């Protein structure tokens, strides 16, 4: 039997340091080269690499552009009504969260973004009319004071059913 001296063996492996053992190279993600890992994981070799995240981003951008076109086609009064309705829905969602009822947490972001898009289009229209920021804030305060409180659409549907 051949004996090994202690410094010759690596504490992490059972191979002596002096012997050359080929180890597969890893990429920056820590994955083995495709040839070595394809034998162990057959699905990895067959799966195409994602071309780019751009394809999914293009679809999302197209939806967003479509939504913006839809918003820009609205009349200003309809746009303001939708802002009020969405803020009411957002309030109900907050109530559901505080009461620990079931709700979709993604709805918060979706509603806030929709409100922001609506208000952005409203501000774009004000800029086209030549309304400066100070006057816009003043008009916004008047608009908020003139809002008639009413239940959001989801609550109206529930009351109509009963």
PDB file of C-alpha atoms in Angstrom:
ATOM      1  CA  UNK A   1       0.000   0.000   0.000  1.00  0.00           C
ATOM      2  CA  UNK A   2       1.084   3.448  -0.800  1.00  0.00           C
ATOM      3  CA  UNK A   3       0.971   5.905   2.020  1.00  0.00           C
ATOM      4  CA  UNK A   4       0.123   9.559   1.617  1.00  0.00           C
ATOM      5  CA  UNK A   5       1.587  12.311   3.641  1.00  0.00           C
ATOM      6  CA  UNK A   6      -0.878  14.716   5.252  1.00  0.00           C
ATOM      7  CA  UNK A   7       0.087  17.817   3.287  1.00  0.00           C
ATOM      8  CA  UNK A   8      -0.377  15.961   0.015  1.00  0.00           C
ATOM      9  CA  UNK A   9      -4.119  15.394   0.575  1.00  0.00           C
ATOM     10  CA  UNK A  10      -6.589  18.215   0.402  1.00  0.00           C
ATOM     11  CA  UNK A  11      -8.994  18.455   3.342  1.00  0.00           C
ATOM     12  CA  UNK A  12     -11.957  18.940   0.995  1.00  0.00           C
ATOM     13  CA  UNK A  13     -11.212  16.134  -1.446  1.00  0.00           C
ATOM     14  CA  UNK A  14      -9.812  12.676  -1.199  1.00  0.00           C
ATOM     15  CA  UNK A  15      -7.442  13.161  -4.150  1.00  0.00           C
ATOM     16  CA  UNK A  16      -3.859  14.040  -3.492  1.00  0.00           C
ATOM     17  CA  UNK A  17      -2.775  17.535  -4.509  1.00  0.00           C
ATOM     18  CA  UNK A  18       0.023  16.254  -6.640  1.00  0.00           C
ATOM     19  CA  UNK A  19      -2.295  14.305  -8.959  1.00  0.00           C
ATOM     20  CA  UNK A  20      -3.906  16.242 -11.758  1.00  0.00           C
ATOM     21  CA  UNK A  21      -7.642  15.757 -11.713  1.00  0.00           C
ATOM     22  CA  UNK A  22      -9.673  17.486 -14.361  1.00  0.00           C
ATOM     23  CA  UNK A  23     -12.521  19.449 -12.873  1.00  0.00           C
ATOM     24  CA  UNK A  24     -15.201  20.974 -15.041  1.00  0.00           C
ATOM     25  CA  UNK A  25     -14.911  24.712 -15.370  1.00  0.00           C
ATOM     26  CA  UNK A  26     -17.698  26.834 -14.016  1.00  0.00           C
ATOM     27  CA  UNK A  27     -19.214  29.923 -15.518  1.00  0.00           C
ATOM     28  CA  UNK A  28     -19.825  33.107 -13.589  1.00  0.00           C
ATOM     29  CA  UNK A  29     -23.123  31.645 -12.363  1.00  0.00           C
ATOM     30  CA  UNK A  30     -21.338  28.653 -10.880  1.00  0.00           C
ATOM     31  CA  UNK A  31     -22.856  26.227 -13.400  1.00  0.00           C
ATOM     32  CA  UNK A  32     -20.776  23.553 -15.004  1.00  0.00           C
ATOM     33  CA  UNK A  33     -19.990  23.721 -18.665  1.00  0.00           C
ATOM     34  CA  UNK A  34     -22.955  22.613 -20.731  1.00  0.00           C
ATOM     35  CA  UNK A  35     -21.270  19.388 -21.868  1.00  0.00           C
ATOM     36  CA  UNK A  36     -20.686  18.054 -18.360  1.00  0.00           C
ATOM     37  CA  UNK A  37     -24.050  19.086 -16.973  1.00  0.00           C
ATOM     38  CA  UNK A  38     -26.011  17.928 -20.026  1.00  0.00           C
ATOM     39  CA  UNK A  39     -25.134  14.336 -19.174  1.00  0.00           C
ATOM     40  CA  UNK A  40     -26.484  14.724 -15.637  1.00  0.00           C
ATOM     41  CA  UNK A  41     -29.460  16.943 -16.527  1.00  0.00           C
ATOM     42  CA  UNK A  42     -30.818  16.075 -19.973  1.00  0.00           C
ATOM     43  CA  UNK A  43     -33.428  18.847 -19.955  1.00  0.00           C
ATOM     44  CA  UNK A  44     -30.740  21.494 -19.585  1.00  0.00           C
ATOM     45  CA  UNK A  45     -29.151  20.788 -22.957  1.00  0.00           C
ATOM     46  CA  UNK A  46     -32.480  20.739 -24.781  1.00  0.00           C
ATOM     47  CA  UNK A  47     -33.772  23.947 -23.240  1.00  0.00           C
ATOM     48  CA  UNK A  48     -32.954  26.956 -25.380  1.00  0.00           C
ATOM     49  CA  UNK A  49     -31.306  29.863 -23.679  1.00  0.00           C
ATOM     50  CA  UNK A  50     -33.622  32.772 -23.179  1.00  0.00           C
ATOM     51  CA  UNK A  51     -32.886  35.083 -26.063  1.00  0.00           C
ATOM     52  CA  UNK A  52     -33.440  38.142 -23.972  1.00  0.00           C
ATOM     53  CA  UNK A  53     -35.748  39.494 -21.403  1.00  0.00           C
ATOM     54  CA  UNK A  54     -36.673  41.958 -24.081  1.00  0.00           C
ATOM     55  CA  UNK A  55     -39.332  39.701 -25.596  1.00  0.00           C
ATOM     56  CA  UNK A  56     -41.397  39.696 -22.416  1.00  0.00           C
ATOM     57  CA  UNK A  57     -40.672  43.377 -21.907  1.00  0.00           C
ATOM     58  CA  UNK A  58     -41.934  44.141 -25.409  1.00  0.00           C
ATOM     59  CA  UNK A  59     -45.235  42.441 -24.637  1.00  0.00           C
ATOM     60  CA  UNK A  60     -45.579  44.389 -21.379  1.00  0.00           C
ATOM     61  CA  UNK A  61     -44.653  47.621 -23.133  1.00  0.00           C
ATOM     62  CA  UNK A  62     -47.235  46.932 -25.825  1.00  0.00           C
ATOM     63  CA  UNK A  63     -49.922  46.431 -23.181  1.00  0.00           C
ATOM     64  CA  UNK A  64     -48.857  49.613 -21.429  1.00  0.00           C
ATOM     65  CA  UNK A  65     -48.904  51.566 -24.682  1.00  0.00           C
ATOM     66  CA  UNK A  66     -52.332  50.153 -25.478  1.00  0.00           C
ATOM     67  CA  UNK A  67     -53.565  51.188 -22.034  1.00  0.00           C
ATOM     68  CA  UNK A  68     -52.148  54.688 -22.480  1.00  0.00           C
ATOM     69  CA  UNK A  69     -53.881  55.040 -25.848  1.00  0.00           C
ATOM     70  CA  UNK A  70     -57.114  53.956 -24.188  1.00  0.00           C
ATOM     71  CA  UNK A  71     -56.623  56.516 -21.413  1.00  0.00           C
ATOM     72  CA  UNK A  72     -55.770  59.310 -23.845  1.00  0.00           C
ATOM     73  CA  UNK A  73     -58.953  58.561 -25.779  1.00  0.00           C
ATOM     74  CA  UNK A  74     -61.070  59.198 -22.636  1.00  0.00           C
ATOM     75  CA  UNK A  75     -62.730  62.514 -21.953  1.00  0.00           C
ATOM     76  CA  UNK A  76     -61.381  64.478 -18.993  1.00  0.00           C
ATOM     77  CA  UNK A  77     -64.562  64.021 -16.923  1.00  0.00           C
ATOM     78  CA  UNK A  78     -64.530  60.254 -17.483  1.00  0.00           C
ATOM     79  CA  UNK A  79     -60.836  60.207 -16.591  1.00  0.00           C
ATOM     80  CA  UNK A  80     -61.475  62.022 -13.303  1.00  0.00           C
ATOM     81  CA  UNK A  81     -64.365  59.672 -12.474  1.00  0.00           C
ATOM     82  CA  UNK A  82     -62.104  56.675 -12.982  1.00  0.00           C
ATOM     83  CA  UNK A  83     -59.469  58.205 -10.691  1.00  0.00           C
ATOM     84  CA  UNK A  84     -62.098  58.584  -7.959  1.00  0.00           C
ATOM     85  CA  UNK A  85     -63.332  55.011  -8.496  1.00  0.00           C
ATOM     86  CA  UNK A  86     -59.812  53.572  -8.391  1.00  0.00           C
ATOM     87  CA  UNK A  87     -58.982  55.495  -5.223  1.00  0.00           C
ATOM     88  CA  UNK A  88     -62.142  54.070  -3.655  1.00  0.00           C
ATOM     89  CA  UNK A  89     -61.132  50.563  -4.713  1.00  0.00           C
ATOM     90  CA  UNK A  90     -57.675  51.160  -3.253  1.00  0.00           C
ATOM     91  CA  UNK A  91     -59.270  52.249   0.014  1.00  0.00           C
ATOM     92  CA  UNK A  92     -61.375  49.071   0.125  1.00  0.00           C
ATOM     93  CA  UNK A  93     -58.275  47.015  -0.549  1.00  0.00           C
ATOM     94  CA  UNK A  94     -56.537  48.681   2.410  1.00  0.00           C
ATOM     95  CA  UNK A  95     -59.565  47.882   4.579  1.00  0.00           C
ATOM     96  CA  UNK A  96     -59.419  44.246   3.496  1.00  0.00           C
ATOM     97  CA  UNK A  97     -55.746  44.107   4.371  1.00  0.00           C
ATOM     98  CA  UNK A  98     -56.313  45.620   7.807  1.00  0.00           C
ATOM     99  CA  UNK A  99     -59.235  43.251   8.474  1.00  0.00           C
ATOM    100  CA  UNK A 100     -57.005  40.346   7.378  1.00  0.00           C
ATOM    101  CA  UNK A 101     -59.413  39.280   4.653  1.00  0.00           C
ATOM    102  CA  UNK A 102     -58.247  37.658   1.446  1.00  0.00           C
ATOM    103  CA  UNK A 103     -56.975  40.046  -1.197  1.00  0.00           C
ATOM    104  CA  UNK A 104     -54.492  40.104  -4.033  1.00  0.00           C
ATOM    105  CA  UNK A 105     -51.452  42.065  -2.959  1.00  0.00           C
ATOM    106  CA  UNK A 106     -50.573  42.749  -6.610  1.00  0.00           C
ATOM    107  CA  UNK A 107     -53.728  44.853  -6.886  1.00  0.00           C
ATOM    108  CA  UNK A 108     -52.105  47.616  -4.811  1.00  0.00           C
ATOM    109  CA  UNK A 109     -49.373  48.236  -7.347  1.00  0.00           C
ATOM    110  CA  UNK A 110     -51.675  47.766 -10.311  1.00  0.00           C
ATOM    111  CA  UNK A 111     -54.192  50.319  -9.020  1.00  0.00           C
ATOM    112  CA  UNK A 112     -51.553  52.841  -7.977  1.00  0.00           C
ATOM    113  CA  UNK A 113     -49.913  52.640 -11.396  1.00  0.00           C
ATOM    114  CA  UNK A 114     -53.260  53.008 -13.162  1.00  0.00           C
ATOM    115  CA  UNK A 115     -54.067  56.076 -11.030  1.00  0.00           C
ATOM    116  CA  UNK A 116     -50.631  57.542 -11.804  1.00  0.00           C
ATOM    117  CA  UNK A 117     -51.152  57.009 -15.537  1.00  0.00           C
ATOM    118  CA  UNK A 118     -54.569  58.673 -15.398  1.00  0.00           C
ATOM    119  CA  UNK A 119     -53.223  61.657 -13.484  1.00  0.00           C
ATOM    120  CA  UNK A 120     -50.259  61.921 -15.851  1.00  0.00           C
ATOM    121  CA  UNK A 121     -52.556  62.139 -18.865  1.00  0.00           C
ATOM    122  CA  UNK A 122     -54.642  64.733 -17.011  1.00  0.00           C
ATOM    123  CA  UNK A 123     -51.520  66.820 -16.334  1.00  0.00           C
ATOM    124  CA  UNK A 124     -50.431  66.467 -19.989  1.00  0.00           C
ATOM    125  CA  UNK A 125     -53.772  67.966 -21.023  1.00  0.00           C
ATOM    126  CA  UNK A 126     -53.307  70.829 -18.559  1.00  0.00           C
ATOM    127  CA  UNK A 127     -49.857  71.535 -20.013  1.00  0.00           C
ATOM    128  CA  UNK A 128     -51.358  71.604 -23.527  1.00  0.00           C
ATOM    129  CA  UNK A 129     -53.833  74.217 -22.272  1.00  0.00           C
ATOM    130  CA  UNK A 130     -50.970  76.273 -20.835  1.00  0.00           C
ATOM    131  CA  UNK A 131     -51.832  75.751 -17.168  1.00  0.00           C
ATOM    132  CA  UNK A 132     -48.743  76.164 -15.000  1.00  0.00           C
ATOM    133  CA  UNK A 133     -47.932  73.986 -12.001  1.00  0.00           C
ATOM    134  CA  UNK A 134     -49.164  76.438  -9.382  1.00  0.00           C
ATOM    135  CA  UNK A 135     -52.547  76.870 -11.035  1.00  0.00           C
ATOM    136  CA  UNK A 136     -52.742  73.124 -11.577  1.00  0.00           C
ATOM    137  CA  UNK A 137     -52.333  72.499  -7.843  1.00  0.00           C
ATOM    138  CA  UNK A 138     -55.024  75.086  -7.124  1.00  0.00           C
ATOM    139  CA  UNK A 139     -57.419  73.437  -9.593  1.00  0.00           C
ATOM    140  CA  UNK A 140     -56.578  70.039  -8.136  1.00  0.00           C
ATOM    141  CA  UNK A 141     -57.546  71.226  -4.651  1.00  0.00           C
ATOM    142  CA  UNK A 142     -60.854  72.557  -5.973  1.00  0.00           C
ATOM    143  CA  UNK A 143     -61.469  69.288  -7.805  1.00  0.00           C
ATOM    144  CA  UNK A 144     -60.786  67.233  -4.665  1.00  0.00           C
ATOM    145  CA  UNK A 145     -63.186  69.380  -2.628  1.00  0.00           C
ATOM    146  CA  UNK A 146     -65.863  68.919  -5.280  1.00  0.00           C
ATOM    147  CA  UNK A 147     -65.683  65.138  -5.271  1.00  0.00           C
ATOM    148  CA  UNK A 148     -68.946  63.534  -4.206  1.00  0.00           C
ATOM    149  CA  UNK A 149     -68.222  60.503  -2.063  1.00  0.00           C
ATOM    150  CA  UNK A 150     -69.805  57.412  -3.509  1.00  0.00           C
ATOM    151  CA  UNK A 151     -69.071  53.716  -3.210  1.00  0.00           C
ATOM    152  CA  UNK A 152     -66.565  52.290  -5.663  1.00  0.00           C
ATOM    153  CA  UNK A 153     -67.828  50.089  -8.534  1.00  0.00           C
ATOM    154  CA  UNK A 154     -67.225  46.801  -6.716  1.00  0.00           C
ATOM    155  CA  UNK A 155     -69.414  47.938  -3.796  1.00  0.00           C
ATOM    156  CA  UNK A 156     -72.119  49.222  -6.161  1.00  0.00           C
ATOM    157  CA  UNK A 157     -72.287  45.802  -7.844  1.00  0.00           C
ATOM    158  CA  UNK A 158     -72.695  44.060  -4.480  1.00  0.00           C
ATOM    159  CA  UNK A 159     -75.513  46.378  -3.382  1.00  0.00           C
ATOM    160  CA  UNK A 160     -77.315  45.970  -6.723  1.00  0.00           C
ATOM    161  CA  UNK A 161     -77.237  42.161  -6.365  1.00  0.00           C
ATOM    162  CA  UNK A 162     -78.885  42.308  -2.915  1.00  0.00           C
TER     163      UNK A 162
END
